Amino acid sequence: MDEDNRFIVFTGMQDVSVPGPTPVRVEVRRAGSDKVVAVVDRLDFYFDDGGTSELGDDYRWYQGDGRPLTLDEMGDYELDMYAKDRDGKELGRRNAGRFTYALDARIEAGSSRTEFSLDDLDTRVTGSVTAVHPRRNVRLPLAGANARARLGNGTADVVSDAQGRFATSVAALGNETRLGLSVELASGDTETPGEVPVRTKTQQAVLTLSTPGPLTARYGSSVVLRGTLGRLRPTARSSPWRAATCPSKRTRRAPGPHRSPQAPTAASRTHPRSSEPAPGT
């Protein structure tokens, strides 16, 4: 379904002069159930041959004719699509789509941790989701909704219980440039996400060069510098720093043969730098 809650069935990029499968109906099931609760069998054909849509040239699709879809209960529903090929044979695809049947969904969320570092990337997220019933016009707990917790670039999905509550663990990946914690509906598009304020704890980075010197290079050539990149842990019980392989660095030299100054010792080649925990230093 799109942002206007219309059923849209895409059949793929292809030459519109070549007949493709013709969708004949979409069956709606409650998520996780085999019982069909509604059937959409009036689909209008569209195609774009001029690149005016975001889908590109020669994209064909079928779209619901605008009749409202009325279901008994709020929650997540799965879609099975059926089509006919050129020979009239019916083809089916189970779980071709999923949507949340609810209005004005709102998520409240909390976290067991609000301060994160490269040593503390995970947390336990709990909360609840409510929504307005499309037919009864009352706000109720949204049961069976697929909620998605997001911490930086890490995500975790969880299904809300009968009271609309959820709980899941989620972890950042450690390569983020900024960190945020939120919960949204995985198959919704009109909800108000739950936001949790978080802080990041800085750590000191340590760069140690291992390439021996002195170095000589011609103009236009490249020199590969190797080393290790580590970080200082704040706790005394842990090792003073943890090394990670540093990507090769290439540098250009000035015109003509040039010789670098005498290479510093291993101790003097270690340069502490300030770092944020999120980028994954």
Short mmCIF file of C-alpha atoms in Angstrom, two decimals:
data_model
loop_
_atom_site.label_atom_id
_atom_site.label_comp_id
_atom_site.label_asym_id
_atom_site.label_seq_id
_atom_site.Cartn_x
_atom_site.Cartn_y
_atom_site.Cartn_z
CA MET A 1 0.00 0.00 0.00
CA ASP A 2 1.18 3.55 -0.67
CA GLU A 3 1.00 6.67 1.52
CA ASP A 4 -2.63 7.18 0.48
CA ASN A 5 -3.54 3.65 1.63
CA ARG A 6 -4.14 2.41 -1.93
CA PHE A 7 -3.31 -1.10 -3.08
CA ILE A 8 -0.64 -0.93 -5.80
CA VAL A 9 0.62 -4.09 -7.51
CA PHE A 10 3.89 -3.75 -9.44
CA THR A 11 4.72 -6.24 -12.18
CA GLY A 12 8.26 -5.05 -12.86
CA MET A 13 10.20 -3.09 -15.48
CA GLN A 14 9.43 -4.48 -18.93
CA ASP A 15 8.45 -3.58 -22.48
CA VAL A 16 4.77 -2.62 -22.31
CA SER A 17 4.28 -4.15 -25.76
CA VAL A 18 5.01 -7.58 -24.31
CA PRO A 19 2.04 -8.99 -22.38
CA GLY A 20 2.89 -9.76 -18.78
CA PRO A 21 1.02 -11.33 -15.87
CA THR A 22 -2.31 -9.66 -15.19
CA PRO A 23 -3.17 -9.29 -11.48
CA VAL A 24 -6.70 -10.44 -10.81
CA ARG A 25 -7.05 -10.07 -7.03
CA VAL A 26 -5.29 -9.37 -3.73
CA GLU A 27 -6.32 -11.41 -0.69
CA VAL A 28 -5.95 -9.88 2.77
CA ARG A 29 -5.07 -12.01 5.81
CA ARG A 30 -4.41 -11.13 9.44
CA ALA A 31 -0.63 -11.41 9.89
CA GLY A 32 0.30 -14.96 10.85
CA SER A 33 -3.12 -16.36 9.93
CA ASP A 34 -4.39 -18.27 6.90
CA LYS A 35 -7.92 -16.89 7.08
CA VAL A 36 -8.76 -14.45 4.27
CA VAL A 37 -10.71 -11.49 5.68
CA ALA A 38 -11.03 -9.37 2.51
CA VAL A 39 -10.48 -9.57 -1.23
CA VAL A 40 -9.58 -6.67 -3.54
CA ASP A 41 -10.44 -7.72 -7.10
CA ARG A 42 -10.95 -4.42 -8.91
CA LEU A 43 -7.52 -3.22 -10.02
CA ASP A 44 -6.95 -0.55 -12.68
CA PHE A 45 -3.99 -0.78 -15.08
CA TYR A 46 -1.41 2.03 -15.45
CA PHE A 47 1.91 2.41 -17.21
CA ASP A 48 4.45 5.19 -17.57
CA ASP A 49 6.23 5.47 -20.92
CA GLY A 50 7.70 8.93 -20.47
CA GLY A 51 9.61 8.78 -17.22
CA THR A 52 7.17 11.08 -15.43
CA SER A 53 6.92 8.85 -12.36
CA GLU A 54 9.57 8.01 -9.80
CA LEU A 55 9.52 4.42 -11.07
CA GLY A 56 11.25 5.22 -14.36
CA ASP A 57 10.34 4.54 -17.99
CA ASP A 58 8.00 1.76 -19.15
CA TYR A 59 6.91 0.70 -15.67
CA ARG A 60 3.52 -0.97 -15.44
CA TRP A 61 1.40 -1.35 -12.36
CA TYR A 62 -2.12 -2.06 -11.17
CA GLN A 63 -3.83 0.11 -8.60
CA GLY A 64 -6.98 -0.24 -6.53
CA ASP A 65 -9.99 1.59 -7.91
CA GLY A 66 -10.46 3.70 -4.78
CA ARG A 67 -13.10 1.70 -2.94
CA PRO A 68 -12.46 1.83 0.85
CA LEU A 69 -11.16 -1.27 2.58
CA THR A 70 -13.08 -2.01 5.78
CA LEU A 71 -11.76 -4.56 8.26
CA ASP A 72 -13.05 -5.61 11.67
CA GLU A 73 -9.87 -5.28 13.73
CA MET A 74 -6.82 -3.04 13.87
CA GLY A 75 -3.40 -4.62 13.40
CA ASP A 76 -1.00 -5.91 10.78
CA TYR A 77 -2.30 -7.68 7.68
CA GLU A 78 -0.50 -9.67 5.00
CA LEU A 79 -1.32 -9.64 1.29
CA ASP A 80 -1.37 -12.53 -1.18
CA MET A 81 -1.39 -11.58 -4.86
CA TYR A 82 -2.88 -13.65 -7.67
CA ALA A 83 -2.37 -13.03 -11.39
CA LYS A 84 -2.89 -14.76 -14.73
CA ASP A 85 -0.22 -15.30 -17.34
CA ARG A 86 -0.66 -15.06 -21.13
CA ASP A 87 -2.09 -18.59 -21.23
CA GLY A 88 -4.68 -17.83 -18.56
CA LYS A 89 -2.89 -19.85 -15.88
CA GLU A 90 -3.29 -18.42 -12.40
CA LEU A 91 -0.13 -17.61 -10.47
CA GLY A 92 0.04 -16.79 -6.77
CA ARG A 93 2.52 -15.10 -4.48
CA ARG A 94 2.03 -15.37 -0.74
CA ASN A 95 3.14 -12.50 1.51
CA ALA A 96 3.51 -10.10 -1.41
CA GLY A 97 2.97 -7.18 0.98
CA ARG A 98 2.11 -6.14 4.52
CA PHE A 99 0.35 -3.13 6.03
CA THR A 100 -0.89 -1.81 9.36
CA TYR A 101 -4.65 -1.19 9.55
CA ALA A 102 -4.91 1.68 12.02
CA LEU A 103 -5.09 5.46 12.20
CA ASP A 104 -2.84 7.91 14.04
CA ALA A 105 -0.64 5.26 15.65
CA ARG A 106 1.46 6.64 18.53
CA ILE A 107 4.45 4.94 20.11
CA GLU A 108 5.85 5.50 23.58
CA ALA A 109 9.30 4.03 24.21
CA GLY A 110 11.94 3.85 26.92
CA SER A 111 15.46 2.46 27.09
CA SER A 112 17.47 0.68 29.78
CA ARG A 113 20.52 2.72 28.71
CA THR A 114 20.71 6.30 27.49
CA GLU A 115 24.51 6.75 27.36
CA PHE A 116 26.45 4.82 24.72
CA SER A 117 30.08 4.27 23.74
CA LEU A 118 32.03 1.80 21.60
CA ASP A 119 32.06 -0.51 24.64
CA ASP A 120 28.33 -0.09 25.31
CA LEU A 121 26.42 -0.38 22.04
CA ASP A 122 23.27 -2.26 23.08
CA THR A 123 20.18 -1.55 25.14
CA ARG A 124 16.77 -2.95 26.06
CA VAL A 125 13.86 -1.01 24.56
CA THR A 126 10.35 -1.25 25.99
CA GLY A 127 7.16 0.62 25.22
CA SER A 128 3.64 0.52 23.88
CA VAL A 129 1.71 1.51 20.77
CA THR A 130 -1.86 2.77 20.48
CA ALA A 131 -3.96 3.82 17.49
CA VAL A 132 -7.42 5.05 16.54
CA HIS A 133 -9.72 2.32 15.26
CA PRO A 134 -10.74 3.28 11.68
CA ARG A 135 -14.41 2.36 12.19
CA ARG A 136 -15.00 2.90 15.92
CA ASN A 137 -13.03 6.16 16.17
CA VAL A 138 -11.58 5.34 19.60
CA ARG A 139 -7.93 5.05 20.66
CA LEU A 140 -7.00 1.50 21.64
CA PRO A 141 -3.85 -0.58 22.20
CA LEU A 142 -2.52 -1.76 18.84
CA ALA A 143 -1.97 -5.51 19.12
CA GLY A 144 0.04 -7.55 16.64
CA ALA A 145 1.86 -4.56 15.17
CA ASN A 146 5.40 -5.04 13.92
CA ALA A 147 7.42 -2.38 15.77
CA ARG A 148 10.99 -1.61 14.69
CA ALA A 149 13.52 -0.27 17.19
CA ARG A 150 16.39 1.66 15.62
CA LEU A 151 19.64 2.57 17.41
CA GLY A 152 21.98 4.28 14.99
CA ASN A 153 22.32 1.88 12.06
CA GLY A 154 21.17 -1.15 14.05
CA THR A 155 17.54 -2.34 14.03
CA ALA A 156 15.41 -4.97 15.76
CA ASP A 157 11.79 -5.94 15.04
CA VAL A 158 9.25 -7.00 17.66
CA VAL A 159 5.50 -7.69 17.58
CA SER A 160 3.31 -5.91 20.14
CA ASP A 161 1.21 -8.07 22.49
CA ALA A 162 -2.54 -7.93 23.15
CA GLN A 163 -2.06 -4.77 25.27
CA GLY A 164 0.06 -3.10 22.60
CA ARG A 165 3.26 -3.51 24.63
CA PHE A 166 6.63 -4.54 23.24
CA ALA A 167 10.17 -5.24 24.48
CA THR A 168 13.30 -6.00 22.49
CA SER A 169 17.07 -5.63 22.53
CA VAL A 170 18.77 -3.50 19.89
CA ALA A 171 22.41 -2.60 19.29
CA ALA A 172 24.21 0.07 17.28
CA LEU A 173 26.81 -1.11 14.76
CA GLY A 174 29.61 1.11 15.99
CA ASN A 175 30.16 2.83 12.61
CA GLU A 176 27.64 5.64 13.05
CA THR A 177 28.54 9.30 12.68
CA ARG A 178 25.62 10.23 14.94
CA LEU A 179 23.43 8.21 17.24
CA GLY A 180 19.68 8.27 17.77
CA LEU A 181 17.17 5.87 19.33
CA SER A 182 13.62 5.55 18.02
CA VAL A 183 10.78 3.06 17.56
CA GLU A 184 8.46 3.06 14.54
CA LEU A 185 6.06 0.70 12.81
CA ALA A 186 7.86 -1.50 10.29
CA SER A 187 4.81 -1.62 7.98
CA GLY A 188 3.19 1.71 8.80
CA ASP A 189 3.50 5.16 7.29
CA THR A 190 1.34 7.46 9.40
CA GLU A 191 2.53 6.72 12.93
CA THR A 192 4.20 9.07 15.39
CA PRO A 193 7.52 7.35 16.25
CA GLY A 194 8.75 7.01 19.82
CA GLU A 195 11.96 8.97 20.40
CA VAL A 196 14.39 8.38 23.28
CA PRO A 197 17.09 11.04 24.02
CA VAL A 198 20.58 9.49 24.14
CA ARG A 199 24.14 10.64 24.80
CA THR A 200 27.49 9.38 23.50
CA LYS A 201 30.65 9.02 25.57
CA THR A 202 33.88 10.11 23.87
CA GLN A 203 37.02 7.98 23.84
CA GLN A 204 40.58 8.86 22.88
CA ALA A 205 41.95 7.42 19.64
CA VAL A 206 45.58 6.28 19.28
CA LEU A 207 47.24 6.08 15.85
CA THR A 208 50.56 4.20 15.63
CA LEU A 209 52.52 4.12 12.36
CA SER A 210 54.45 0.92 11.62
CA THR A 211 55.90 1.82 8.22
CA PRO A 212 59.68 2.26 8.68
CA GLY A 213 61.40 5.40 7.48
CA PRO A 214 62.98 7.37 6.00
CA LEU A 215 60.79 7.40 2.86
CA THR A 216 61.80 8.41 -0.67
CA ALA A 217 59.28 9.04 -3.45
CA ARG A 218 59.17 10.55 -6.93
CA TYR A 219 56.71 13.20 -8.00
CA GLY A 220 53.33 11.68 -8.84
CA SER A 221 54.03 8.40 -7.10
CA SER A 222 52.29 7.03 -4.04
CA VAL A 223 53.64 5.73 -0.78
CA VAL A 224 51.67 3.30 1.34
CA LEU A 225 51.77 4.02 5.06
CA ARG A 226 50.70 1.27 7.42
CA GLY A 227 49.77 1.35 11.05
CA THR A 228 47.24 0.49 13.69
CA LEU A 229 44.37 2.51 15.07
CA GLY A 230 43.28 1.95 18.65
CA ARG A 231 41.32 3.66 21.39
CA LEU A 232 41.82 4.25 25.09
CA ARG A 233 39.25 2.54 27.26
CA PRO A 234 38.00 4.48 30.28
CA THR A 235 38.19 1.55 32.71
CA ALA A 236 41.42 0.59 34.38
CA ARG A 237 40.52 -3.10 34.39
CA SER A 238 40.54 -3.33 30.60
CA SER A 239 43.62 -3.20 28.41
CA PRO A 240 44.94 0.36 27.91
CA TRP A 241 44.01 0.33 24.24
CA ARG A 242 42.62 -1.99 21.63
CA ALA A 243 44.26 -2.05 18.21
CA ALA A 244 42.41 -2.17 14.93
CA THR A 245 44.01 -2.38 11.50
CA CYS A 246 44.28 1.04 9.95
CA PRO A 247 43.47 1.36 6.21
CA SER A 248 46.46 2.06 3.98
CA LYS A 249 47.19 5.74 3.48
CA ARG A 250 48.60 7.08 0.19
CA THR A 251 50.47 10.38 0.05
CA ARG A 252 51.84 12.46 -2.85
CA ARG A 253 55.29 13.96 -2.71
CA ALA A 254 56.58 17.25 -4.16
CA PRO A 255 58.33 17.34 -7.60
CA GLY A 256 61.64 15.56 -7.83
CA PRO A 257 63.18 12.98 -5.52
CA HIS A 258 62.53 13.87 -1.92
CA ARG A 259 63.68 12.19 1.22
CA SER A 260 61.63 12.35 4.39
CA PRO A 261 63.17 13.33 7.71
CA GLN A 262 64.44 10.56 9.92
CA ALA A 263 61.45 8.45 11.03
CA PRO A 264 60.48 8.90 14.67
CA THR A 265 60.69 6.06 17.13
CA ALA A 266 57.69 3.80 17.73
CA ALA A 267 56.89 5.66 20.94
CA SER A 268 56.98 9.10 19.32
CA ARG A 269 54.97 7.88 16.33
CA THR A 270 51.98 7.26 18.59
CA HIS A 271 49.59 10.21 18.29
CA PRO A 272 46.56 10.42 20.60
CA ARG A 273 43.59 12.04 18.95
CA SER A 274 40.14 12.90 20.24
CA SER A 275 37.35 10.74 18.84
CA GLU A 276 33.61 10.29 19.08
CA PRO A 277 32.42 6.78 19.97
CA ALA A 278 29.84 6.60 17.23
CA PRO A 279 32.08 6.57 14.10
CA GLY A 280 33.59 3.22 15.12
CA THR A 281 37.16 4.30 15.71
#
